[in-house]
Amino acid sequence: MGKIYRTERHWKEEEKKEEEEEEKEEVEEEEKEEEQEEEEEEEEEEEEEEEEEEEEEEEEEEEEEEEEEEEEEQEEEK
């Protein structure tokens, strides 16, 4: 069996393929990271919205309690 000699051209093609694959992997990794960042941002926004809603509900409850107390005070005055 004879030895296989690879030509300069063959080596360059191999190198080019490897570089392209590395670039492809890097791009995929970057896309994954971007996707993850977007998901995290969305989660943060949702959490903020939920917090705002809870605060609004608490404020409404406090207002209702104050109104009830005022009504009770007015009734007691009568």
mmCIF file of C-alpha atoms in Angstrom:
data_model
loop_
_atom_site.group_PDB
_atom_site.id
_atom_site.type_symbol
_atom_site.label_atom_id
_atom_site.label_comp_id
_atom_site.label_asym_id
_atom_site.label_seq_id
_atom_site.Cartn_x
_atom_site.Cartn_y
_atom_site.Cartn_z
ATOM 1 C CA MET A 1 0.000 0.000 0.000
ATOM 2 C CA GLY A 2 1.337 3.357 -0.922
ATOM 3 C CA LYS A 3 1.371 6.326 1.372
ATOM 4 C CA ILE A 4 -1.220 8.974 0.844
ATOM 5 C CA TYR A 5 0.333 12.330 0.270
ATOM 6 C CA ARG A 6 -1.939 15.268 0.797
ATOM 7 C CA THR A 7 -1.440 18.207 -1.456
ATOM 8 C CA GLU A 8 -1.146 21.806 -0.356
ATOM 9 C CA ARG A 9 -4.555 22.399 -1.919
ATOM 10 C CA HIS A 10 -6.089 19.566 0.064
ATOM 11 C CA TRP A 11 -4.706 20.963 3.330
ATOM 12 C CA LYS A 12 -6.075 24.409 2.500
ATOM 13 C CA GLU A 13 -9.499 22.953 1.764
ATOM 14 C CA GLU A 14 -9.457 21.063 5.074
ATOM 15 C CA GLU A 15 -8.408 24.221 6.897
ATOM 16 C CA LYS A 16 -11.122 26.237 5.198
ATOM 17 C CA LYS A 17 -13.769 23.667 6.173
ATOM 18 C CA GLU A 18 -12.599 23.725 9.783
ATOM 19 C CA GLU A 19 -12.650 27.529 9.855
ATOM 20 C CA GLU A 20 -16.146 27.598 8.378
ATOM 21 C CA GLU A 21 -17.367 25.106 10.958
ATOM 22 C CA GLU A 22 -15.802 27.118 13.773
ATOM 23 C CA GLU A 23 -17.445 30.276 12.470
ATOM 24 C CA LYS A 24 -20.763 28.477 12.183
ATOM 25 C CA GLU A 25 -20.470 27.241 15.777
ATOM 26 C CA GLU A 26 -19.568 30.725 16.979
ATOM 27 C CA VAL A 27 -22.568 32.210 15.191
ATOM 28 C CA GLU A 28 -24.862 29.566 16.657
ATOM 29 C CA GLU A 29 -23.464 30.215 20.129
ATOM 30 C CA GLU A 30 -23.956 33.956 19.730
ATOM 31 C CA GLU A 31 -27.532 33.394 18.583
ATOM 32 C CA LYS A 32 -28.176 31.165 21.603
ATOM 33 C CA GLU A 33 -26.758 33.815 23.930
ATOM 34 C CA GLU A 34 -28.866 36.532 22.313
ATOM 35 C CA GLU A 35 -31.944 34.338 22.596
ATOM 36 C CA GLN A 36 -31.206 33.678 26.246
ATOM 37 C CA GLU A 37 -30.724 37.387 26.921
ATOM 38 C CA GLU A 38 -34.037 38.164 25.231
ATOM 39 C CA GLU A 39 -35.792 35.527 27.320
ATOM 40 C CA GLU A 40 -34.261 36.934 30.488
ATOM 41 C CA GLU A 41 -35.362 40.446 29.530
ATOM 42 C CA GLU A 42 -38.895 39.210 28.863
ATOM 43 C CA GLU A 43 -38.965 37.449 32.219
ATOM 44 C CA GLU A 44 -37.784 40.608 33.953
ATOM 45 C CA GLU A 45 -40.458 42.656 32.208
ATOM 46 C CA GLU A 46 -43.126 40.157 33.225
ATOM 47 C CA GLU A 47 -41.923 40.242 36.814
ATOM 48 C CA GLU A 48 -42.003 44.034 36.811
ATOM 49 C CA GLU A 49 -45.527 44.013 35.414
ATOM 50 C CA GLU A 50 -46.642 41.547 38.071
ATOM 51 C CA GLU A 51 -45.084 43.683 40.792
ATOM 52 C CA GLU A 52 -46.838 46.765 39.441
ATOM 53 C CA GLU A 53 -50.157 44.918 39.377
ATOM 54 C CA GLU A 54 -49.650 43.745 42.955
ATOM 55 C CA GLU A 55 -48.821 47.275 44.056
ATOM 56 C CA GLU A 56 -51.933 48.603 42.336
ATOM 57 C CA GLU A 57 -54.064 45.950 44.020
ATOM 58 C CA GLU A 58 -52.567 46.802 47.398
ATOM 59 C CA GLU A 59 -53.239 50.493 46.818
ATOM 60 C CA GLU A 60 -56.840 49.743 45.865
ATOM 61 C CA GLU A 61 -57.290 47.620 48.986
ATOM 62 C CA GLU A 62 -55.844 50.379 51.145
ATOM 63 C CA GLU A 63 -58.159 52.926 49.555
ATOM 64 C CA GLU A 64 -61.149 50.663 50.155
ATOM 65 C CA GLU A 65 -60.137 50.186 53.778
ATOM 66 C CA GLU A 66 -59.765 53.930 54.235
ATOM 67 C CA GLU A 67 -63.186 54.509 52.699
ATOM 68 C CA GLU A 68 -64.733 51.901 54.979
ATOM 69 C CA GLU A 69 -63.086 53.488 58.006
ATOM 70 C CA GLU A 70 -64.372 56.900 56.974
ATOM 71 C CA GLU A 71 -67.872 55.510 56.540
ATOM 72 C CA GLU A 72 -67.701 53.871 59.952
ATOM 73 C CA GLU A 73 -66.508 57.099 61.531
ATOM 74 C CA GLN A 74 -69.324 59.021 59.871
ATOM 75 C CA GLU A 75 -71.854 56.480 61.120
ATOM 76 C CA GLU A 76 -70.442 56.656 64.627
ATOM 77 C CA GLU A 77 -70.731 60.444 64.555
ATOM 78 C CA LYS A 78 -74.411 60.123 63.696
#
